[in-house]
Tab-separated table of C-alpha atoms in Angstrom:
chain	number	residue	atom	x	y	z
A	235	MET	CA	-60.722	-27.484	-29.696
A	236	GLU	CA	-57.786	-25.372	-28.727
A	237	GLN	CA	-58.163	-21.635	-28.720
A	238	GLN	CA	-55.432	-21.198	-31.335
A	239	GLU	CA	-57.075	-23.591	-33.793
A	240	LEU	CA	-60.396	-21.906	-33.162
A	241	TYR	CA	-59.123	-18.394	-33.846
A	242	LEU	CA	-57.367	-19.490	-37.004
A	243	LEU	CA	-60.513	-21.312	-38.093
A	244	ILE	CA	-62.541	-18.121	-37.700
A	245	ILE	CA	-59.959	-16.260	-39.795
A	246	ARG	CA	-60.149	-18.963	-42.459
A	247	HIS	CA	-63.909	-18.545	-42.401
A	248	LEU	CA	-63.567	-14.795	-42.907
A	249	ASN	CA	-61.215	-15.445	-45.817
A	250	ALA	CA	-63.696	-17.962	-47.274
A	251	GLU	CA	-61.126	-20.760	-47.050
A	252	THR	CA	-63.072	-23.205	-44.880
A	253	THR	CA	-64.306	-26.664	-45.790
A	254	THR	CA	-67.961	-27.656	-45.359
A	255	GLU	CA	-67.162	-29.645	-42.213
A	256	GLU	CA	-65.352	-26.705	-40.694
A	257	GLU	CA	-68.339	-24.468	-41.474
A	258	LEU	CA	-70.660	-26.938	-39.753
A	259	PHE	CA	-68.404	-27.086	-36.729
A	260	LEU	CA	-68.259	-23.292	-36.570
A	261	THR	CA	-72.032	-22.939	-36.785
A	262	GLY	CA	-72.424	-25.359	-33.899
A	263	TRP	CA	-69.797	-23.585	-31.849
A	264	LEU	CA	-71.491	-20.208	-32.377
A	265	GLU	CA	-74.800	-21.601	-31.153
A	266	GLU	CA	-73.166	-22.808	-27.955
A	267	SER	CA	-72.873	-19.527	-26.087
A	268	ASN	CA	-73.125	-15.779	-26.213
A	269	GLU	CA	-69.440	-15.550	-25.305
A	270	ASN	CA	-68.548	-17.499	-28.423
A	271	ARG	CA	-70.570	-15.146	-30.562
A	272	GLN	CA	-68.847	-12.165	-28.959
A	273	THR	CA	-65.431	-13.672	-29.657
A	274	PHE	CA	-66.472	-14.202	-33.254
A	275	SER	CA	-67.741	-10.673	-33.782
A	276	ALA	CA	-64.653	-9.163	-32.132
A	277	LEU	CA	-62.342	-11.134	-34.440
A	278	GLN	CA	-64.512	-10.267	-37.400
A	279	GLU	CA	-64.266	-6.578	-36.621
A	280	ILE	CA	-60.502	-6.809	-36.120
A	281	TRP	CA	-60.099	-8.657	-39.414
A	282	ASN	CA	-62.262	-6.204	-41.313
A	283	VAL	CA	-60.250	-3.163	-40.357
A	284	ASP	CA	-58.650	-2.112	-43.586
A	285	LYS	CA	-55.019	-1.325	-44.015
A	286	GLN	CA	-53.633	1.928	-42.755
A	287	PRO	CA	-53.900	4.489	-45.536
A	288	ALA	CA	-50.629	4.891	-47.392
A	289	ASN	CA	-48.287	7.515	-46.097
A	290	ASN	CA	-47.813	9.636	-49.203
A	291	GLU	CA	-44.789	11.440	-47.910
A	292	VAL	CA	-42.877	8.210	-47.304
A	293	MET	CA	-44.148	6.839	-50.593
A	294	ASN	CA	-43.118	9.818	-52.702
A	295	ALA	CA	-39.742	10.078	-51.017
A	296	GLY	CA	-39.228	6.386	-51.768
A	297	LEU	CA	-40.342	6.746	-55.363
A	298	ASN	CA	-38.018	9.701	-55.952
A	299	ASN	CA	-35.183	7.770	-54.370
A	300	VAL	CA	-35.759	4.904	-56.799
A	301	LYS	CA	-36.031	7.248	-59.797
A	302	TYR	CA	-32.813	8.882	-58.744
A	303	LYS	CA	-31.081	5.522	-58.528
A	304	ILE	CA	-32.399	4.527	-61.938
A	305	ALA	CA	-31.110	7.773	-63.409
A	306	ALA	CA	-27.758	7.373	-61.653
A	307	SER	CA	-27.242	3.822	-62.877
A	308	ARG	CA	-28.099	4.958	-66.397
A	309	ARG	CA	-25.275	7.454	-66.036
A	310	ASN	CA	-22.957	4.594	-65.071
A	311	ILE	CA	-23.950	2.749	-68.224
A	312	TYR	CA	-22.956	5.825	-70.196
A	313	ARG	CA	-19.632	5.861	-68.404
A	314	LYS	CA	-19.028	2.258	-69.403
A	315	TYR	CA	-19.789	3.097	-73.008
A	316	ALA	CA	-17.468	6.071	-72.723
A	317	ALA	CA	-14.596	3.883	-71.555
A	318	ALA	CA	-15.230	1.363	-74.324
A	319	ALA	CA	-15.532	4.066	-76.942
A	320	ALA	CA	-12.380	5.763	-75.739
A	321	MET	CA	-10.474	2.546	-76.354
A	322	ILE	CA	-11.969	2.032	-79.790
A	323	ALA	CA	-11.803	5.575	-80.983
A	324	VAL	CA	-8.072	6.008	-81.292
A	325	VAL	CA	-8.462	8.659	-83.906
A	326	VAL	CA	-10.206	11.682	-82.578
A	327	ILE	CA	-11.307	14.291	-85.027
A	328	SER	CA	-10.649	17.708	-83.750
A	329	CYS	CA	-10.219	21.189	-85.026
A	330	ALA	CA	-9.470	24.565	-83.452
A	331	PHE	CA	-12.880	25.252	-81.931
A	332	PHE	CA	-14.690	22.056	-82.389
A	333	PHE	CA	-14.195	18.594	-81.178
A	334	SER	CA	-16.572	15.761	-81.543
A	335	HIS	CA	-16.280	12.048	-81.445
A	336	GLN	CA	-18.739	9.281	-82.012
A	337	GLY	CA	-18.567	5.995	-80.208
A	338	ASN	CA	-20.706	2.974	-80.824
A	339	ALA	CA	-23.640	4.068	-78.783
A	340	TYR	CA	-23.425	7.779	-78.134
A	341	ILE	CA	-22.451	11.082	-79.572
A	342	GLU	CA	-20.389	13.554	-77.650
A	343	THR	CA	-19.969	17.203	-78.448
A	344	VAL	CA	-17.416	19.490	-76.853
A	345	SER	CA	-17.279	23.249	-77.168
A	346	GLY	CA	-13.883	24.902	-77.425
A	347	PRO	CA	-12.654	27.600	-75.048
A	348	GLY	CA	-14.237	31.007	-75.538
A	349	GLN	CA	-16.814	29.613	-77.916
A	350	VAL	CA	-20.551	29.154	-77.464
A	351	MET	CA	-21.763	26.258	-79.598
A	352	HIS	CA	-25.264	26.262	-81.021
A	353	LEU	CA	-26.638	22.809	-81.699
A	354	GLN	CA	-29.873	21.350	-82.889
A	355	LEU	CA	-30.592	17.825	-81.705
A	356	ALA	CA	-32.423	15.132	-83.638
A	357	ASP	CA	-35.718	15.886	-81.867
A	358	GLY	CA	-35.549	19.600	-82.729
A	359	THR	CA	-34.301	20.729	-79.322
A	360	LEU	CA	-31.945	23.705	-79.444
A	361	VAL	CA	-28.848	23.653	-77.254
A	362	ASP	CA	-26.396	26.465	-76.555
A	363	LEU	CA	-23.305	24.866	-75.137
A	364	ALA	CA	-21.211	27.139	-72.909
A	365	PRO	CA	-17.451	27.395	-73.553
A	366	GLY	CA	-15.498	24.355	-72.432
A	367	SER	CA	-18.572	22.160	-71.870
A	368	ARG	CA	-19.525	18.707	-73.072
A	369	ILE	CA	-22.807	17.009	-73.811
A	370	ARG	CA	-23.327	13.369	-74.523
A	371	TYR	CA	-26.338	11.473	-75.761
A	372	ALA	CA	-27.169	8.102	-77.291
A	373	LYS	CA	-26.929	7.730	-81.052
A	374	ASN	CA	-30.619	6.874	-81.240
A	375	PHE	CA	-31.479	10.043	-79.336
A	376	GLY	CA	-34.977	11.217	-80.204
A	377	GLU	CA	-36.184	7.771	-81.213
A	378	LYS	CA	-36.476	5.931	-77.930
A	379	ASN	CA	-35.019	8.311	-75.397
A	380	ARG	CA	-34.230	11.929	-74.868
A	381	ASP	CA	-31.527	11.580	-72.240
A	382	ILE	CA	-28.534	13.853	-72.135
A	383	THR	CA	-25.494	13.954	-69.896
A	384	LEU	CA	-23.942	17.351	-69.469
A	385	TYR	CA	-20.538	18.349	-68.173
A	386	GLY	CA	-20.324	22.103	-67.797
A	387	GLU	CA	-23.132	24.476	-68.671
A	388	ALA	CA	-25.777	24.660	-71.368
A	389	PHE	CA	-29.019	26.388	-72.237
A	390	PHE	CA	-31.804	24.177	-73.543
A	391	GLU	CA	-34.873	25.032	-75.554
A	392	VAL	CA	-36.624	21.683	-75.500
A	393	ARG	CA	-39.005	20.672	-78.287
A	394	LYS	CA	-42.314	19.548	-76.764
A	395	ASP	CA	-42.983	15.827	-76.818
A	396	ALA	CA	-45.507	14.621	-74.287
A	397	HIS	CA	-44.648	10.979	-74.922
A	398	GLU	CA	-40.930	11.147	-74.388
A	399	PRO	CA	-39.650	13.238	-71.485
A	400	PHE	CA	-36.375	15.027	-71.955
A	401	SER	CA	-33.843	14.503	-69.202
A	402	VAL	CA	-30.497	16.070	-68.404
A	403	LEU	CA	-27.993	14.751	-65.908
A	404	ALA	CA	-25.477	17.301	-64.694
A	405	GLY	CA	-23.288	16.524	-61.712
A	406	LYS	CA	-25.592	15.842	-58.804
A	407	LEU	CA	-28.641	17.334	-60.498
A	408	SER	CA	-31.062	15.536	-62.738
A	409	VAL	CA	-33.730	17.439	-64.694
A	410	ARG	CA	-36.854	16.072	-66.331
A	411	VAL	CA	-39.001	18.123	-68.664
A	412	LEU	CA	-41.485	17.801	-71.483
A	413	GLY	CA	-40.790	21.038	-73.316
A	414	THR	CA	-39.338	24.227	-71.846
A	415	LYS	CA	-36.435	26.655	-71.796
A	416	PHE	CA	-33.890	26.306	-69.054
A	417	ASN	CA	-30.224	26.631	-68.192
A	418	VAL	CA	-28.223	23.820	-66.592
A	419	SER	CA	-24.800	23.869	-65.032
A	420	ASP	CA	-23.114	21.501	-62.590
A	421	THR	CA	-24.374	23.583	-59.703
A	422	ALA	CA	-27.713	25.033	-60.767
A	423	VAL	CA	-30.798	24.446	-62.865
A	424	SER	CA	-32.489	27.719	-63.837
A	425	LEU	CA	-35.912	27.744	-65.430
A	426	VAL	CA	-36.889	30.387	-67.987
A	427	GLU	CA	-40.144	29.042	-69.351
A	428	GLY	CA	-42.495	26.129	-68.726
A	429	LYS	CA	-42.053	23.589	-65.962
A	430	VAL	CA	-39.256	21.256	-64.906
A	431	GLN	CA	-38.656	18.727	-62.208
A	432	VAL	CA	-35.188	18.559	-60.740
A	433	ILE	CA	-34.076	15.537	-58.800
A	434	ALA	CA	-31.226	16.228	-56.434
A	435	GLN	CA	-30.176	14.381	-53.309
A	436	GLN	CA	-33.114	12.048	-53.755
A	437	HIS	CA	-35.658	14.847	-53.585
A	438	ALA	CA	-37.757	16.160	-56.421
A	439	TYR	CA	-38.106	19.910	-56.784
A	440	ASN	CA	-40.670	21.505	-59.078
A	441	LEU	CA	-39.437	24.822	-60.386
A	442	GLN	CA	-41.513	27.774	-61.542
A	443	PRO	CA	-40.225	30.117	-64.271
A	444	GLY	CA	-37.733	32.544	-62.724
A	445	GLN	CA	-36.683	30.032	-60.085
A	446	GLN	CA	-33.476	28.081	-59.877
A	447	LEU	CA	-32.333	25.083	-57.904
A	448	TYR	CA	-28.860	25.760	-56.671
A	449	TYR	CA	-26.564	23.042	-55.350
A	450	ASN	CA	-23.920	24.098	-52.870
A	451	ALA	CA	-21.176	21.471	-53.030
A	452	SER	CA	-19.350	22.534	-49.872
A	453	GLU	CA	-22.506	22.257	-47.799
A	454	ASP	CA	-23.876	19.418	-49.920
A	455	ARG	CA	-27.254	21.153	-49.844
A	456	CYS	CA	-29.788	22.397	-52.361
A	457	TYR	CA	-31.516	25.738	-52.392
A	458	GLN	CA	-34.541	26.715	-54.412
A	459	ARG	CA	-34.415	30.450	-55.104
A	460	ASN	CA	-35.261	33.215	-57.548
A	461	TYR	CA	-32.574	34.284	-59.974
A	462	ASP	CA	-31.737	36.911	-62.563
A	463	VAL	CA	-32.566	35.442	-65.958
A	464	GLU	CA	-30.204	37.698	-67.947
A	465	ALA	CA	-27.284	37.219	-65.609
A	466	VAL	CA	-27.605	33.434	-65.723
A	467	THR	CA	-28.557	32.768	-69.330
A	468	GLY	CA	-26.960	35.828	-70.976
A	469	TRP	CA	-23.834	33.931	-71.978
A	470	ALA	CA	-25.768	32.069	-74.679
A	471	SER	CA	-26.213	35.302	-76.642
A	472	ALA	CA	-22.807	36.755	-75.685
A	473	LEU	CA	-24.507	38.912	-73.079
A	474	LEU	CA	-22.490	39.823	-70.001
A	475	VAL	CA	-24.524	40.995	-67.063
A	476	PHE	CA	-23.098	42.046	-63.729
A	477	ARG	CA	-25.603	43.148	-61.179
A	478	ASN	CA	-23.741	44.386	-58.155
A	479	GLU	CA	-21.319	41.542	-58.540
A	480	SER	CA	-17.723	41.422	-57.344
A	481	PHE	CA	-15.017	41.936	-59.949
A	482	ALA	CA	-13.697	38.487	-59.048
A	483	SER	CA	-16.942	36.771	-59.989
A	484	ALA	CA	-17.358	38.998	-63.072
A	485	ALA	CA	-13.809	38.071	-64.075
A	486	ALA	CA	-14.751	34.393	-64.087
A	487	LYS	CA	-17.517	35.135	-66.595
A	488	ILE	CA	-15.186	37.264	-68.737
A	489	GLU	CA	-12.544	34.543	-68.688
A	490	LYS	CA	-15.040	31.991	-69.873
A	491	MET	CA	-16.547	34.115	-72.611
A	492	TYR	CA	-13.309	35.478	-74.088
A	493	ASP	CA	-10.986	32.599	-73.247
A	494	VAL	CA	-8.544	34.720	-71.291
A	495	LYS	CA	-7.017	34.605	-67.828
A	496	ILE	CA	-7.544	37.600	-65.589
A	497	ILE	CA	-4.868	38.331	-63.030
A	498	PHE	CA	-5.367	40.886	-60.292
A	499	ALA	CA	-2.147	42.653	-59.375
A	500	ASP	CA	-3.850	44.167	-56.344
A	501	PRO	CA	-6.185	41.722	-54.623
A	502	GLU	CA	-8.335	44.577	-53.372
A	503	THR	CA	-9.510	45.377	-56.887
A	504	ALA	CA	-11.064	41.909	-57.038
A	505	ASN	CA	-13.556	43.078	-54.424
A	506	TYR	CA	-14.821	46.031	-56.455
A	507	MET	CA	-18.516	45.745	-57.122
A	508	LEU	CA	-19.602	46.009	-60.740
A	509	PHE	CA	-22.946	46.917	-62.205
A	510	ALA	CA	-22.861	46.604	-65.990
A	511	LYS	CA	-24.349	44.968	-69.047
A	512	PHE	CA	-22.535	44.227	-72.298
A	513	SER	CA	-24.215	42.788	-75.322
A	514	ASN	CA	-21.868	41.017	-77.704
A	515	LYS	CA	-18.967	43.478	-77.207
A	516	PRO	CA	-15.252	42.844	-77.809
A	517	LEU	CA	-13.039	42.204	-74.783
A	518	ARG	CA	-11.265	45.571	-74.976
A	519	TYR	CA	-14.592	47.420	-74.937
A	520	VAL	CA	-15.651	45.596	-71.772
A	521	LEU	CA	-12.343	46.265	-70.048
A	522	ASP	CA	-12.336	49.919	-71.127
A	523	MET	CA	-15.762	50.433	-69.595
A	524	ILE	CA	-14.734	48.840	-66.329
A	525	LYS	CA	-11.570	50.936	-66.377
A	526	ALA	CA	-13.564	54.131	-66.953
A	527	ALA	CA	-15.735	53.500	-63.920
A	528	ASN	CA	-13.025	52.425	-61.490
A	529	ASP	CA	-9.484	53.371	-60.553
A	530	ILE	CA	-7.984	50.494	-62.503
A	531	ASP	CA	-5.917	49.926	-65.608
A	532	TYR	CA	-5.278	46.802	-67.611
A	533	THR	CA	-2.715	45.303	-69.959
A	534	ILE	CA	-3.289	42.354	-72.279
A	535	LYS	CA	-0.423	39.952	-72.938
A	536	GLU	CA	-1.482	37.088	-75.189
A	537	LYS	CA	-4.222	35.357	-73.218
A	538	ASN	CA	-3.516	37.041	-69.925
A	539	VAL	CA	-5.201	40.206	-68.723
A	540	TYR	CA	-3.433	41.993	-65.885
A	541	ILE	CA	-5.564	44.310	-63.796
A	542	SER	CA	-3.690	46.923	-61.831
A	543	ARG	CA	-4.765	49.782	-59.586
A	544	ILE	CA	-4.024	53.360	-60.468
A	545	LYS	CA	-2.207	54.914	-57.537
B	547	MET	CA	-59.985	-10.533	-56.177
B	548	ASP	CA	-60.028	-11.842	-59.762
B	549	GLN	CA	-60.507	-8.308	-60.958
B	550	ASP	CA	-57.403	-7.321	-59.009
B	551	PHE	CA	-55.337	-10.026	-60.612
B	552	PHE	CA	-56.579	-9.042	-64.031
B	553	GLU	CA	-55.691	-5.379	-63.431
B	554	GLU	CA	-52.319	-6.357	-62.040
B	555	ASP	CA	-51.551	-8.527	-65.042
B	556	LYS	CA	-52.403	-5.665	-67.378
B	557	CYS	CA	-50.280	-3.327	-65.306
B	558	LEU	CA	-47.395	-5.783	-65.393
B	559	GLN	CA	-47.542	-6.039	-69.175
B	560	LEU	CA	-47.509	-2.248	-69.494
B	561	PHE	CA	-44.609	-2.073	-67.087
B	562	ILE	CA	-42.590	-4.619	-69.067
B	563	SER	CA	-43.184	-2.630	-72.224
B	564	GLY	CA	-41.650	0.365	-70.448
B	565	SER	CA	-44.565	2.356	-69.030
B	566	GLU	CA	-43.432	4.536	-66.183
B	567	ASP	CA	-47.013	5.007	-65.002
B	568	ALA	CA	-47.366	1.259	-64.599
B	569	PHE	CA	-44.104	1.238	-62.666
B	570	ASN	CA	-45.452	3.963	-60.371
B	571	THR	CA	-48.645	1.976	-59.814
B	572	ILE	CA	-46.731	-1.162	-58.879
B	573	PHE	CA	-44.438	0.861	-56.672
B	574	LYS	CA	-47.301	2.518	-54.820
B	575	ARG	CA	-49.154	-0.751	-54.396
B	576	TYR	CA	-46.242	-2.643	-52.832
B	577	TYR	CA	-43.707	-0.188	-51.478
B	578	GLU	CA	-44.966	0.215	-47.918
B	579	GLY	CA	-45.551	-3.486	-47.399
B	580	LEU	CA	-42.121	-4.384	-48.764
B	581	LEU	CA	-40.459	-1.704	-46.674
B	582	ASN	CA	-42.240	-3.004	-43.611
B	583	PHE	CA	-41.059	-6.495	-44.445
B	584	ALA	CA	-37.439	-5.419	-44.998
B	585	LYS	CA	-37.430	-3.348	-41.829
B	586	VAL	CA	-38.351	-6.352	-39.707
B	587	LEU	CA	-35.597	-8.410	-41.343
B	588	ILE	CA	-33.015	-5.608	-41.025
B	589	PRO	CA	-33.888	-3.409	-38.078
B	590	TYR	CA	-30.400	-1.838	-37.965
B	591	PRO	CA	-29.027	0.267	-39.528
B	592	THR	CA	-32.278	2.039	-40.086
B	593	ASP	CA	-31.803	3.106	-43.706
B	594	GLU	CA	-30.527	-0.238	-44.976
B	595	ALA	CA	-34.054	-1.602	-45.454
B	596	GLU	CA	-35.011	1.419	-47.546
B	597	ASP	CA	-31.921	1.024	-49.705
B	598	ILE	CA	-32.611	-2.646	-50.279
B	599	VAL	CA	-36.207	-2.030	-51.356
B	600	ALA	CA	-35.161	0.901	-53.546
B	601	GLU	CA	-32.433	-1.139	-55.226
B	602	MET	CA	-34.847	-3.978	-55.809
B	603	PHE	CA	-37.250	-1.621	-57.616
B	604	CYS	CA	-34.339	-0.108	-59.505
B	605	SER	CA	-33.174	-3.455	-60.864
B	606	LEU	CA	-36.798	-4.453	-61.465
B	607	TRP	CA	-36.989	-1.520	-63.869
B	608	HIS	CA	-33.688	-2.276	-65.562
B	609	ASN	CA	-34.390	-5.979	-65.967
B	610	ARG	CA	-38.093	-5.687	-66.743
B	611	LYS	CA	-37.672	-7.390	-70.118
B	612	GLN	CA	-36.097	-10.491	-68.576
B	613	ILE	CA	-38.504	-10.834	-65.674
B	614	ASN	CA	-39.950	-14.271	-65.382
B	615	ILE	CA	-42.793	-14.344	-62.914
B	616	THR	CA	-43.787	-17.907	-62.258
B	617	ASN	CA	-46.133	-17.248	-59.377
B	618	THR	CA	-47.592	-13.837	-58.598
B	619	LEU	CA	-45.980	-10.423	-58.797
B	620	ARG	CA	-46.527	-10.092	-55.068
B	621	ALA	CA	-44.598	-13.298	-54.327
B	622	TYR	CA	-41.903	-12.255	-56.798
B	623	LEU	CA	-41.353	-8.865	-55.155
B	624	TYR	CA	-41.272	-10.220	-51.611
B	625	THR	CA	-38.902	-13.011	-52.581
B	626	ALA	CA	-36.665	-10.513	-54.384
B	627	VAL	CA	-36.448	-8.369	-51.257
B	628	LYS	CA	-35.820	-11.436	-49.118
B	629	ASN	CA	-32.961	-12.544	-51.395
B	630	ARG	CA	-31.409	-9.119	-51.205
B	631	VAL	CA	-31.633	-9.227	-47.427
B	632	PHE	CA	-29.832	-12.586	-47.521
B	633	ASP	CA	-27.121	-11.126	-49.731
B	634	TYR	CA	-26.776	-8.262	-47.320
B	635	TYR	CA	-26.228	-10.594	-44.364
B	636	ARG	CA	-23.992	-12.917	-46.367
B	637	LYS	CA	-21.695	-10.034	-47.222
B	638	ARG	CA	-21.441	-9.223	-43.542
B	639	LYS	CA	-21.074	-12.877	-42.584
B	640	VAL	CA	-23.965	-12.638	-40.191
B	641	ILE	CA	-26.386	-15.494	-40.118
B	642	PHE	CA	-29.896	-14.350	-40.750
B	643	SER	CA	-32.503	-15.790	-38.499
B	644	ILE	CA	-35.664	-14.773	-36.857
B	645	PRO	CA	-35.822	-16.444	-33.464
B	646	GLU	CA	-38.140	-19.417	-33.705
B	647	ASP	CA	-39.945	-18.819	-30.470
B	648	SER	CA	-39.302	-15.399	-29.176
B	649	ALA	CA	-40.725	-14.840	-25.724
B	650	PRO	CA	-44.092	-13.153	-25.958
B	651	GLU	CA	-43.421	-9.493	-25.470
B	652	PRO	CA	-45.713	-7.763	-23.016
B	653	PRO	CA	-48.163	-5.539	-24.854
B	654	ALA	CA	-47.550	-1.865	-24.342
B	655	ALA	CA	-49.668	-0.723	-21.445
B	656	GLY	CA	-50.378	2.749	-22.747
B	657	TYR	CA	-53.451	2.072	-24.794
B	658	GLN	CA	-55.403	0.607	-21.921
B	659	GLN	CA	-55.558	3.833	-20.014
B	660	PRO	CA	-58.891	5.651	-20.068
B	661	ASP	CA	-57.639	8.756	-21.868
B	662	HIS	CA	-56.128	6.588	-24.560
B	663	LEU	CA	-59.436	4.831	-24.913
B	664	LEU	CA	-61.002	8.224	-25.505
B	665	MET	CA	-58.405	9.070	-28.114
B	666	TYR	CA	-59.406	6.071	-30.131
B	667	LYS	CA	-63.160	6.370	-30.077
B	668	ASP	CA	-63.246	5.245	-33.662
B	669	VAL	CA	-62.858	1.466	-33.574
B	670	THR	CA	-60.987	1.363	-36.874
B	671	LEU	CA	-58.406	3.868	-35.739
B	672	ARG	CA	-58.081	2.046	-32.453
B	673	ILE	CA	-57.457	-1.329	-34.055
B	674	ARG	CA	-54.941	0.150	-36.458
B	675	HIS	CA	-53.164	1.634	-33.520
B	676	LEU	CA	-53.220	-1.728	-31.730
B	677	ILE	CA	-51.801	-3.460	-34.805
B	678	ASN	CA	-48.941	-0.981	-34.842
B	679	GLU	CA	-48.270	-1.743	-31.187
B	680	LEU	CA	-47.752	-5.459	-31.835
B	681	PRO	CA	-44.171	-6.792	-31.672
B	682	PRO	CA	-42.567	-6.353	-35.108
B	683	GLN	CA	-42.500	-9.981	-36.245
B	684	MET	CA	-45.979	-10.678	-35.027
B	685	ARG	CA	-47.244	-7.569	-36.764
B	686	LEU	CA	-45.454	-8.572	-39.961
B	687	VAL	CA	-46.990	-12.053	-39.983
B	688	PHE	CA	-50.429	-10.561	-39.368
B	689	GLN	CA	-50.017	-7.969	-42.141
B	690	LEU	CA	-48.561	-10.401	-44.664
B	691	ASN	CA	-51.521	-12.698	-44.137
B	692	ARG	CA	-54.214	-10.070	-43.819
B	693	TYR	CA	-53.205	-7.391	-46.318
B	694	GLU	CA	-50.940	-9.157	-48.786
B	695	GLY	CA	-52.933	-12.397	-48.798
B	696	PHE	CA	-49.902	-14.654	-48.315
B	697	SER	CA	-50.628	-18.158	-47.050
B	698	TYR	CA	-49.006	-19.479	-43.868
B	699	GLU	CA	-46.669	-21.588	-46.017
B	700	GLU	CA	-45.596	-18.582	-48.070
B	701	ILE	CA	-44.991	-16.508	-44.948
B	702	ALA	CA	-42.977	-19.347	-43.401
B	703	GLY	CA	-40.828	-19.419	-46.553
B	704	LEU	CA	-40.316	-15.661	-46.591
B	705	LEU	CA	-39.339	-15.454	-42.939
B	706	ASN	CA	-37.421	-18.740	-42.704
B	707	ILE	CA	-39.570	-19.966	-39.859
B	708	SER	CA	-41.831	-22.985	-39.532
B	709	VAL	CA	-45.498	-22.959	-40.465
B	710	ASN	CA	-46.297	-23.624	-36.822
B	711	SER	CA	-44.455	-20.487	-35.786
B	712	VAL	CA	-46.456	-18.524	-38.339
B	713	LYS	CA	-49.646	-19.918	-36.841
B	714	THR	CA	-48.450	-19.102	-33.338
B	715	HIS	CA	-47.665	-15.539	-34.389
B	716	MET	CA	-51.075	-15.208	-36.002
B	717	PHE	CA	-52.852	-16.538	-32.967
B	718	ARG	CA	-50.925	-14.341	-30.548
B	719	ALA	CA	-51.580	-11.299	-32.691
B	720	LEU	CA	-55.308	-12.026	-32.766
B	721	LYS	CA	-55.408	-12.787	-29.061
B	722	SER	CA	-53.562	-9.625	-28.183
B	723	LEU	CA	-55.808	-7.518	-30.431
B	724	LYS	CA	-58.924	-9.138	-29.048
B	725	ALA	CA	-57.767	-8.721	-25.436
B	726	SER	CA	-57.472	-4.987	-25.858
B	727	TYR	CA	-60.585	-4.770	-27.967
B	728	PRO	CA	-63.548	-3.347	-26.053
B	729	VAL	CA	-66.189	-5.953	-25.278
B	730	PRO	CA	-69.596	-4.665	-26.359
B	731	LEU	CA	-72.037	-4.354	-23.490
């Protein structure tokens, strides 16, 4: 018998796939010589070596990649519904601060400029929607899924439901939770309470309270870092917090909260560092305080605020 | 083995009804083997194989309610990956083929040196290392038969080669492993 047939016969024997005749032949062959028996035991040992233990790192990276793809394609399905709904819904109900429209399969809510919207979802989750943001979820939200797509920024206080995870898709970030408090914008997920998993760039990040996952679009990279809870989530309760922040970045927050446009007459004033906290104060109060602490003045014309430097 | 099939069937039912845990179990059971398989079929570019396997699992999840498994889940998954590999080559107008009789590649010499022998005192570790050193196709045939339990016919179908080539690969793999396997004194 050829060596190849013999080896494959031994393997069939080890797999218990041999016929009676083959078994008889094999028994005879083994009796023939010590060399034969050695060949047999070597093959047996080779065959019995179990599979290499799974490489968990590769496995988990692969699993997260797949989960990310599943989440991303779900987002595409939403987009398709959005296009279909946009064609159907010719009449869009809107009023000064509020705009909402319902398609066949999802509900979309948009907050007006300068207005924080407080919503309660069907599952009891509380959402504070930042000015000029949109959330979208399926009409049967809370029954079979708790998936939300967010454009802009929102603060979530998720009702606990161990059976149905709550997920938010925002830009390149995808968050999965069971029940927690956290803030989501296009560029960062910031955890206040509980535990969340953020999937970004095919990696899963587990955040601790007080940590945020920050996505830097220009570098296309993610950073996990600590953050200032009040400064990030303050907007939901009309709280403005500047902790050694440039006037330029503070201005962006003021613009969003009061629906105004801030124009710096002298670019240098934009670099002033501010350290302040305002809780639900009118715009003029905020500007007066900044004026009192710095060599600036301001004038308000309709929705524009001009900041000038006192010479 | 029967127990395995029973468990797998239960797992499959749970998966179809939407259990993510069941999905994770299936994923963990088959991912590495499928990736290995895809990587031999598409060696370049390096991340294409990963994408193909990931997309297969992704559409498995989306279409779980329409899945019709006539044979085994294992055969279904491997065939799904194979079909995707075909699509990939079709799109690029490259004809997919594994050479019928590739020249036997010389085994890497490294492991025969004394210090390497010392490194692999444990026979199991040593054999695993030797398996990894086999030429890719030969290794794949060996692993598909040994660890996934595919028959020679099934392997021939998956790799588009003849049953005889599968047997040749198997034999050469065994011979090469045995040749570098220490003979007991």
